[in-house]
Structure formats: C-alpha cells, structure tokens
Coordinates of C-alpha atoms and ligand atoms in Angstrom, one line a residue:
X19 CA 0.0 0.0 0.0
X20 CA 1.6 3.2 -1.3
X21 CA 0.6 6.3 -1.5
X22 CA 0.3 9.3 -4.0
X23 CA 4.1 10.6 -2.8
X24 CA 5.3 6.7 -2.8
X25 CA 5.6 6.3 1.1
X26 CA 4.8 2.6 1.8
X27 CA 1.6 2.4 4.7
X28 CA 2.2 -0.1 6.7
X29 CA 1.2 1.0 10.3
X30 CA -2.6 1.7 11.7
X31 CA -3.0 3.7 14.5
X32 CA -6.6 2.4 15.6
X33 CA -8.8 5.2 17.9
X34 CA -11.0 2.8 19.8
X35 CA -13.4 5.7 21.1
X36 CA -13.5 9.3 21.9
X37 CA -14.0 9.0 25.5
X38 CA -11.0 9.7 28.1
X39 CA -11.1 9.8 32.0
X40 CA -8.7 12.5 31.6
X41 CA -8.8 15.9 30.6
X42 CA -5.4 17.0 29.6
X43 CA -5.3 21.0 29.0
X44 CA -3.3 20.7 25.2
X45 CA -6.0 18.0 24.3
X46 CA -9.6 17.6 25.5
X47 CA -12.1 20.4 24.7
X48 CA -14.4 20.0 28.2
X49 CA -17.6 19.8 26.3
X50 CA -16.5 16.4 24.9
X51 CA -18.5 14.2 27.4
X52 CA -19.6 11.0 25.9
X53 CA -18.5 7.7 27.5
X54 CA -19.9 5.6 24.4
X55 CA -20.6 6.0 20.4
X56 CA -23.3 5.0 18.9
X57 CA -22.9 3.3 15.5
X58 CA -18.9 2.1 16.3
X59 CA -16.8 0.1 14.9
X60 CA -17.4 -3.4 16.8
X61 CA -14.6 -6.3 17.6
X62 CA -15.4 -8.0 14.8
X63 CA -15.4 -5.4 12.4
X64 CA -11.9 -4.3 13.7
X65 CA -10.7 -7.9 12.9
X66 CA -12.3 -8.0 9.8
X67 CA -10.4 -4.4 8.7
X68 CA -6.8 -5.4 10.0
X69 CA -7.0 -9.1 8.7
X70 CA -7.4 -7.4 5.3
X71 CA -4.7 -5.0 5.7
X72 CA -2.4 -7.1 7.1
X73 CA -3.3 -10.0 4.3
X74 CA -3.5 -7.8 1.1
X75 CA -1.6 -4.3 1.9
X76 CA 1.3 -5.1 4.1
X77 CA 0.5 -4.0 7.9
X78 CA 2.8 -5.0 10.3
X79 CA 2.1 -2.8 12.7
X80 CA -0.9 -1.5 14.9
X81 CA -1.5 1.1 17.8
X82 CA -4.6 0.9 19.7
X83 CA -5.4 4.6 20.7
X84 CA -8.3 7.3 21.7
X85 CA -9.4 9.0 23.4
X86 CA -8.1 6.2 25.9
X87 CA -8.7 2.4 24.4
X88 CA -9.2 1.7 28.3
X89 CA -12.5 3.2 27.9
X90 CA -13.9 0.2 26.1
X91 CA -15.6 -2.1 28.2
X92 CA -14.7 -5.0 24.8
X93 CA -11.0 -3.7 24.7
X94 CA -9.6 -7.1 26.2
X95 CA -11.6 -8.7 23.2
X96 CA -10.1 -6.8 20.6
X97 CA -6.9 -6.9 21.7
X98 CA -7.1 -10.6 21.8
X99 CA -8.8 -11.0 17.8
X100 CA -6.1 -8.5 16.7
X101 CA -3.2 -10.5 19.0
X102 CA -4.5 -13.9 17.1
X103 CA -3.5 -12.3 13.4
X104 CA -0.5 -13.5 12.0
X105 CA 1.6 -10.9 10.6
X106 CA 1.4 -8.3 13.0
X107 CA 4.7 -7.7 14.5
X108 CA 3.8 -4.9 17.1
X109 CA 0.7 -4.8 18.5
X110 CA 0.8 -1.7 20.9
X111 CA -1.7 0.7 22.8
X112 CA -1.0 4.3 23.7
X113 CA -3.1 5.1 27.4
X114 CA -3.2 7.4 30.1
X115 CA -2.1 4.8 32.7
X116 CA -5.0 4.8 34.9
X117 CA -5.8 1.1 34.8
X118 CA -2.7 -0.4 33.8
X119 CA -2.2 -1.4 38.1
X120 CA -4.8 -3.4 38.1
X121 CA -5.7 -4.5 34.3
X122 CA -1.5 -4.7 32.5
X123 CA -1.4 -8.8 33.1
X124 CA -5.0 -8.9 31.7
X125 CA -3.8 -6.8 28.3
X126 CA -0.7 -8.9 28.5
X127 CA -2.3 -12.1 28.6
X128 CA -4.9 -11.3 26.1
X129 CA -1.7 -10.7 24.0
X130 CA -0.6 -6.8 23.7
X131 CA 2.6 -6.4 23.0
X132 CA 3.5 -2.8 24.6
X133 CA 2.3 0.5 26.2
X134 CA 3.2 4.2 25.5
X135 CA 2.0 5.9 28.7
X136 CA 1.8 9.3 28.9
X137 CA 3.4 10.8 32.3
X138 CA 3.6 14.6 32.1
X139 CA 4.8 15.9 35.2
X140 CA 6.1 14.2 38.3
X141 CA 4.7 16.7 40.3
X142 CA 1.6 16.3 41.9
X143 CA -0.4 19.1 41.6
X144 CA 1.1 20.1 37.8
X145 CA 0.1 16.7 36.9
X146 CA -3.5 17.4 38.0
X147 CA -3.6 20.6 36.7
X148 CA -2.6 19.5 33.1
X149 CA -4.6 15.9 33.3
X150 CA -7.6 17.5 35.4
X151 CA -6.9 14.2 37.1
X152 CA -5.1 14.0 40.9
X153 CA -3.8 10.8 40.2
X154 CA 0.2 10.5 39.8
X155 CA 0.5 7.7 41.6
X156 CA -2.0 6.2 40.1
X157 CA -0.3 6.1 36.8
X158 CA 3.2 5.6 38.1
X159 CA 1.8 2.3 40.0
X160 CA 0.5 1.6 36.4
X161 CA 4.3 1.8 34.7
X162 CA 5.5 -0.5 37.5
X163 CA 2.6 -3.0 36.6
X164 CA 2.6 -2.5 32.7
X165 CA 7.0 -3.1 33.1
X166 CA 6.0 -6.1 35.3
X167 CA 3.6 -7.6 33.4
X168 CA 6.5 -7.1 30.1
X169 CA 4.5 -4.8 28.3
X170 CA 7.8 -3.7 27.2
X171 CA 9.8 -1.6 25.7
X172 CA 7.5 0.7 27.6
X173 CA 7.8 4.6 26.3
X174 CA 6.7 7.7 28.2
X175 CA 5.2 10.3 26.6
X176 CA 5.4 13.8 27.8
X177 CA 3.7 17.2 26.5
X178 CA 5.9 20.2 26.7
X179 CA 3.9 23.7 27.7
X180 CA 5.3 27.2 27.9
X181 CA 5.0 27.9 31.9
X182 CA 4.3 24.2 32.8
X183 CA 6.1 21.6 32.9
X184 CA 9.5 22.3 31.1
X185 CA 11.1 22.6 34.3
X186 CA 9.9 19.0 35.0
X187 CA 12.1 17.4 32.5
X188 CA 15.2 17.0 34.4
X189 CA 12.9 14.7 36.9
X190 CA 11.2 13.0 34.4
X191 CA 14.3 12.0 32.9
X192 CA 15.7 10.9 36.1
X193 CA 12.8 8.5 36.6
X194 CA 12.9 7.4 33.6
X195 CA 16.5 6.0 33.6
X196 CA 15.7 4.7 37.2
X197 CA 12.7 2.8 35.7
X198 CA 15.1 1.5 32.8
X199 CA 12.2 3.2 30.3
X200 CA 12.5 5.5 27.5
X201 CA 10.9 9.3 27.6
X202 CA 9.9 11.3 24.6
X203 CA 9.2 14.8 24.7
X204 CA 6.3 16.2 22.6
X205 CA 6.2 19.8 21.0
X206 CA 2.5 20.9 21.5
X207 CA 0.6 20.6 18.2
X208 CA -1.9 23.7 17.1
X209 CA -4.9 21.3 17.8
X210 CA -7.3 20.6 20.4
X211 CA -8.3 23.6 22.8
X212 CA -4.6 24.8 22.9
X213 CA -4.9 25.6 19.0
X214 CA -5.2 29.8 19.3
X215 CA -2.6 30.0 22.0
X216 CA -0.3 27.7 20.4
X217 CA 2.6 30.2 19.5
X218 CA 2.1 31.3 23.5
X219 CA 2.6 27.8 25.1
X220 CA 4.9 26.0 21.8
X221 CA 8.3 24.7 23.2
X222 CA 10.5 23.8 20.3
X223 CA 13.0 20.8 21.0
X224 CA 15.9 23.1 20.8
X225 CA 14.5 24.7 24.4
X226 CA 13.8 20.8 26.2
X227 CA 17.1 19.8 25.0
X228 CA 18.7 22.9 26.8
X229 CA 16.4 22.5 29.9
X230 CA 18.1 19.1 30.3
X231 CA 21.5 20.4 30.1
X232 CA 22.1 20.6 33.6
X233 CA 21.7 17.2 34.4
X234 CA 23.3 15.3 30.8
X235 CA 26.7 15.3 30.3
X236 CA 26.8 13.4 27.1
X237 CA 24.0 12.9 24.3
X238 CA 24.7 10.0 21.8
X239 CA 22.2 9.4 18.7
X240 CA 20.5 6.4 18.7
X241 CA 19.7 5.6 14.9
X242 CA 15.7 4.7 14.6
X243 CA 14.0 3.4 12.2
X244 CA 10.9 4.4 10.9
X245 CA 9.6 5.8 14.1
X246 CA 8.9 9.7 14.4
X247 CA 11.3 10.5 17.4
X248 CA 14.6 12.0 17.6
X249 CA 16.2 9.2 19.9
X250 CA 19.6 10.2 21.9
X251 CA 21.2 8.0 25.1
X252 CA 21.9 10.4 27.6
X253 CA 24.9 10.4 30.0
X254 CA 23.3 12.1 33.4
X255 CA 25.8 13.1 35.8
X256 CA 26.5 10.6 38.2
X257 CA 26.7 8.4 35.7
X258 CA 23.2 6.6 35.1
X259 CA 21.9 6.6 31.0
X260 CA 18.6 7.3 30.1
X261 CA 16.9 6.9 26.6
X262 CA 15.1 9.9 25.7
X263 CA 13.7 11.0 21.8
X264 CA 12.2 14.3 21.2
X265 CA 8.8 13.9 18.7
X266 CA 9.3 17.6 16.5
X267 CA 6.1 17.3 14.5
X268 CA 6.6 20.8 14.6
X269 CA 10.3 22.3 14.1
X270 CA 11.2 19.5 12.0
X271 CA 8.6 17.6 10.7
X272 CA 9.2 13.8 9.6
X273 CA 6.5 13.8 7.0
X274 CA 8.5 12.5 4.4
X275 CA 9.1 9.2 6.3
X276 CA 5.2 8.6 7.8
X277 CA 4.2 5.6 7.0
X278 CA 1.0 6.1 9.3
X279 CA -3.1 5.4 8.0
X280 CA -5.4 6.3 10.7
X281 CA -9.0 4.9 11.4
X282 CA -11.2 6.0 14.3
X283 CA -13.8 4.3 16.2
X284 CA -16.6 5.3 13.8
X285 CA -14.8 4.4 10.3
X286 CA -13.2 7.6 9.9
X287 CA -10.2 7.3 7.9
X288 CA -7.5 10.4 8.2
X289 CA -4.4 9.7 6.4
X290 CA -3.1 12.3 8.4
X291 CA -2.8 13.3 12.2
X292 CA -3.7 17.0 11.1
X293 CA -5.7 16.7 7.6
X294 CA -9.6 16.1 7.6
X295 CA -11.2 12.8 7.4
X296 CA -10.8 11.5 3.9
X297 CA -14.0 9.0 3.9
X298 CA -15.7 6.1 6.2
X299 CA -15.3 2.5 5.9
X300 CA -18.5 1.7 7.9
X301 CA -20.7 0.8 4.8
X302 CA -17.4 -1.5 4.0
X303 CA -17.7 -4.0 7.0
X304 CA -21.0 -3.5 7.6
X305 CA -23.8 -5.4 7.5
X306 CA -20.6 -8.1 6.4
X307 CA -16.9 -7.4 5.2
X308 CA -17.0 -5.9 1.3
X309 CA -13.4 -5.8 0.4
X310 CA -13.3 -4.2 -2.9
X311 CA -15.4 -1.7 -1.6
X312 CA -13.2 -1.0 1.6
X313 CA -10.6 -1.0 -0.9
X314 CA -11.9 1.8 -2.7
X315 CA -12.2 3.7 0.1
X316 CA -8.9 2.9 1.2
X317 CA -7.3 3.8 -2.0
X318 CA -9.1 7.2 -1.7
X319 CA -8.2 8.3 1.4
X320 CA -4.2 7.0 0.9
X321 CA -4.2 9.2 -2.4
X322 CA -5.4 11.9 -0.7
X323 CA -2.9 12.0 1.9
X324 CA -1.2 15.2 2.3
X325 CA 3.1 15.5 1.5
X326 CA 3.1 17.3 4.7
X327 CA 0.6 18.1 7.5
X328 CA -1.5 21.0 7.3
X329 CA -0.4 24.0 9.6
X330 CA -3.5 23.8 12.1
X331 CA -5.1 20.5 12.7
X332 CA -8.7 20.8 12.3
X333 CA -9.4 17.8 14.8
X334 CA -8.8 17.2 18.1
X335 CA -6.9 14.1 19.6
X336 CA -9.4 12.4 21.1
X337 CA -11.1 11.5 18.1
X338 CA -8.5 10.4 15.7
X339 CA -5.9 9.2 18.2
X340 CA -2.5 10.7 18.8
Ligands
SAM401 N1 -5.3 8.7 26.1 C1 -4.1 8.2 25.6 C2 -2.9 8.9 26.3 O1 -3.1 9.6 27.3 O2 -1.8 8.8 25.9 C3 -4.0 8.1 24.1 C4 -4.5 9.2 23.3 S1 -3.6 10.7 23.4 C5 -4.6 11.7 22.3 C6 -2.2 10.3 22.5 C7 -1.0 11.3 22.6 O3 -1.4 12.5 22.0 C8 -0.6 11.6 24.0 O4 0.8 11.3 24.2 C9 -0.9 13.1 24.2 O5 -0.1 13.6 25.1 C10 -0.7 13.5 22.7 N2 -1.4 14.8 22.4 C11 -2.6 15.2 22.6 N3 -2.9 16.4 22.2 C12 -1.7 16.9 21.7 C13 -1.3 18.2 21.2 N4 -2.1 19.2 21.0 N5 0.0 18.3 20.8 C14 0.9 17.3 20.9 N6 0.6 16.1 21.5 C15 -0.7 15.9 21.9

C-alpha cells in the first residue's frame, strides 16, 4: 500500500473511542463528554479491517489509541482477535495509565505487546492541573505493573507547555532511567483547545534539549528506524543513562518518512494526524466485510494523503488518536 508521494503504509493507528477519564489542557475540549458511540466500529469489524490489511496491503504494525482504548468495556476482546493475526509484529496501545495497576497482566495475557504511557509531570499538583486528574500515583503504579507484566519496551510520553512543565524534565528524565524506560518529549501541536494559543505555550525541541543540560553530560544518537522521534542516550551526571527521543512534529517535521493510515472508532479514515477525514469505511464492513469496496475507500483516502501536515489541525486528539 503506497501512496500518492510513494511512502509505503504499513502502520494503523486504531482510535477505539473518543472517551478519556482525563482531561489534559493541550487536548480535551471539556464539552466532549460522551462515554460511548453509537454506531462504532465493533470487535469483529476491527478484525475483519486489519485481517485485510495485514493480508493484502502489508500492515505490520498497529497502535490501539483514543481517546483512551481503556474506555472500552470489549478492549480485552479486541486486543485478543487482533493479537491472534498473524503478521502483525507490534501490537501496541497508547493510554493514560490509569488502569494499567490493576488490568496490564490482563492486556498482556490477552496478548498486547507494549504501552506508550503518557506521564507529564512528576509533580503532583502540575500533573493534576494539566490531566484534570489528581492521580500520579495512580499512573506511576500503572508503569510499574505495565513493566511487570512485560508490556515492554514501555515509552513515556510527555507534552511540553510554555509555563508548565518544562522545568519537570530533568525529573522526568531521572525517573525514567531509574525505571530502565524510554521518555519522549512532545512539542505541542496547534490542535485541540490549545490551538489559538499555540505560539504562547509551543516549546521547540531546541528549548527541552537545553532545559536538560544541567543534568546530561553526554547525548549520543540512537539511529531509529521508521519511528517519528529523535532518539539520543543520555549520560546524566552521576553516571546513570537514560533513553530519551524528542517527537518535533513541529520544528522538523518527519513527514517525508510517515508511514501512518489512521482509522477511528466510527470508520473515519484520516491519512493524516492534522488533515480532515478522507471518507468512512463503515458501509465496508458493515452489515458483512465488502473488500473491494473498503478498498476503494482505502485507495481514496491514501491518495489523498497530504506531503506534509496542514499548519493547524482541524481535529482534536481524542477522536482520531494521537
Ligand atoms: N489517552 C491516551 C494517552 O493519554 O496517551 C492516548 C491518546 S492521546 C490523544 C495520545 C497522545 O497525544 C498523548 O501522548 C498526548 O499527550 C498527545 N497529544 C494530545 N494532544 C496533543 C497536542 N495538541 N499536541 C501534541 N501532542 C498531543
């Protein structure tokens, strides 16, 4: 599966649902409420849609995002249809954290391969302020349990913000290579309900990688492959390494190497993280699977992907997934 610029697609990121039980400040508008969709893609469907892809166009790879995929009652069933297709070598799920203490066996067990949690301050009350949730060690219990139960490599993600958290790094770095994880800082994207103030709150990379020069004494690339972060092992002082990548969607873009398709819990397809929707596969596996027909639609929206992301997004995150 190629597309109009010749990038190979070969990785769905899959939003299970638009509902979250946070309400980070750079990415939930408030007034999105709804706990469930009417009209969603179920299971089944989902199996149907990545069995194809992975049997006729080459997927290898899938992310189960939101919203937060922990807000489907059925996620432990589709984790385990998807875990069953052969062909998939990463099988992954992006979440806020908040069940993994008490559900990362069950997601291991049903056969997920790894988490990306996101952790974006280490201080209580910041992290409450930005998630709208008091519940650090909530989520920090839930790395433990998601590194325990080998959902693994896990990655942190973190959300830099202009008067917020860039003072946090240092910290989150130093848990980080206590936890043996890696971290990834995020420049703020012009979506979501931070969209009009973005130039006001944007940190470019340049400014995290400076905030962490009082603790790093040595920064060493890390080749990757096609993933979207900057990856560097840093030397702290005292000696300890930690792996942390920087995710520039914004001062340097990696367009030219995304090899991402995106679908979202009601059949949306958006070829891109910032473009608009680019049709709906729901009259594709619905009331059966109609391949040429999802085909069609697939070709459509692939074609249709953009060289480079639009400058605003018109979206927010917690319908097509981050
Ligand atoms: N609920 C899950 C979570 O908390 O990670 C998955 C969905 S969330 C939308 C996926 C990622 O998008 C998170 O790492 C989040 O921090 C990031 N994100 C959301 N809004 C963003 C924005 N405006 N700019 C940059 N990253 C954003």
């Amino acid at each position: 599966m190629r597309d109009a610029q010749d990038r190979p697609i070969r990785y769905l990121r899959l939003s299970l649902t638009e509902a979250c039980q946070m309400r980070c400040v750079y990415c939930r508008p408030a007034l999105l409420t709804q706990s469930s969709q009417p009209g969603r893609l179920t299971p089944n469907e989902i199996e149907s849609v990545v069995r194809h892809l992975v049997a006729e166009h080459g997927l290898t790879k899938v992310r189960l995002t939101g919203g937060d995929p922990t807000a489907r009652p059925d996620l432990i069933e589709i984790i385990e249809r998807l875990a069953r297709i052969d062909g998939i070598r990463d099988l992954a799920m992006t979440t806020n954290g908040l069940s993994l203490a008490s559900r990362a066996k069950d997601y291991a067990d049903a056969g997920l391969g790894r988490v990306n949690v996101s952790l974006d301050s280490l201080d209580p009350k910041r992290f409450a302020k930005m998630t709208g949730v008091d519940a650090l060690g909530r989520v920090l219990a839930g790395i433990d349990a998601a590194i325990e139960a080998g959902l693994t490599p896990v990655k942190l993600n973190t959300v830099v913000l202009h008067n917020e958290n860039l003072a946090d790094l240092p910290a989150l770095v130093g848990y980080a290579a206590r936890r043996g994880v890696e971290i990834r800082f995020i420049e703020l994207m012009p979506m979501g309900p931070l969209a009009d103030r973005w130039a006001e709150r944007y940190v470019p990379a340049s400014r995290m990688r400076n905030a962490l020069a009082q603790v790093a004494v040595g920064w060493q690339t890390v080749p990757q492959g096609s993933d979207s972060a900057q990856v560097y092992d840093l030397e702290l002082r005292g000696g300890r390494h930690a792996r942390i990548g920087f995710i520039t969607p914004m001062s340097c873009n990696f367009c030219s190497a995304c090899n991402r398709l995106r679908i979202t819990s009601d059949g949306s397809v958006y070829p891109c993280l910032m473009d608009q929707p680019r049709g709906n596969i729901t009259d594709a596996v619905r009331p059966g699977f109609d391949a040429d027909l999802f085909d069609r639609l697939l070709s459509n929206a692939i074609q249709a992907k953009a060289p480079e992301h639009p400058v605003t997004g018109v979206a927010v995150m917690t319908q097509i997934g981050g």
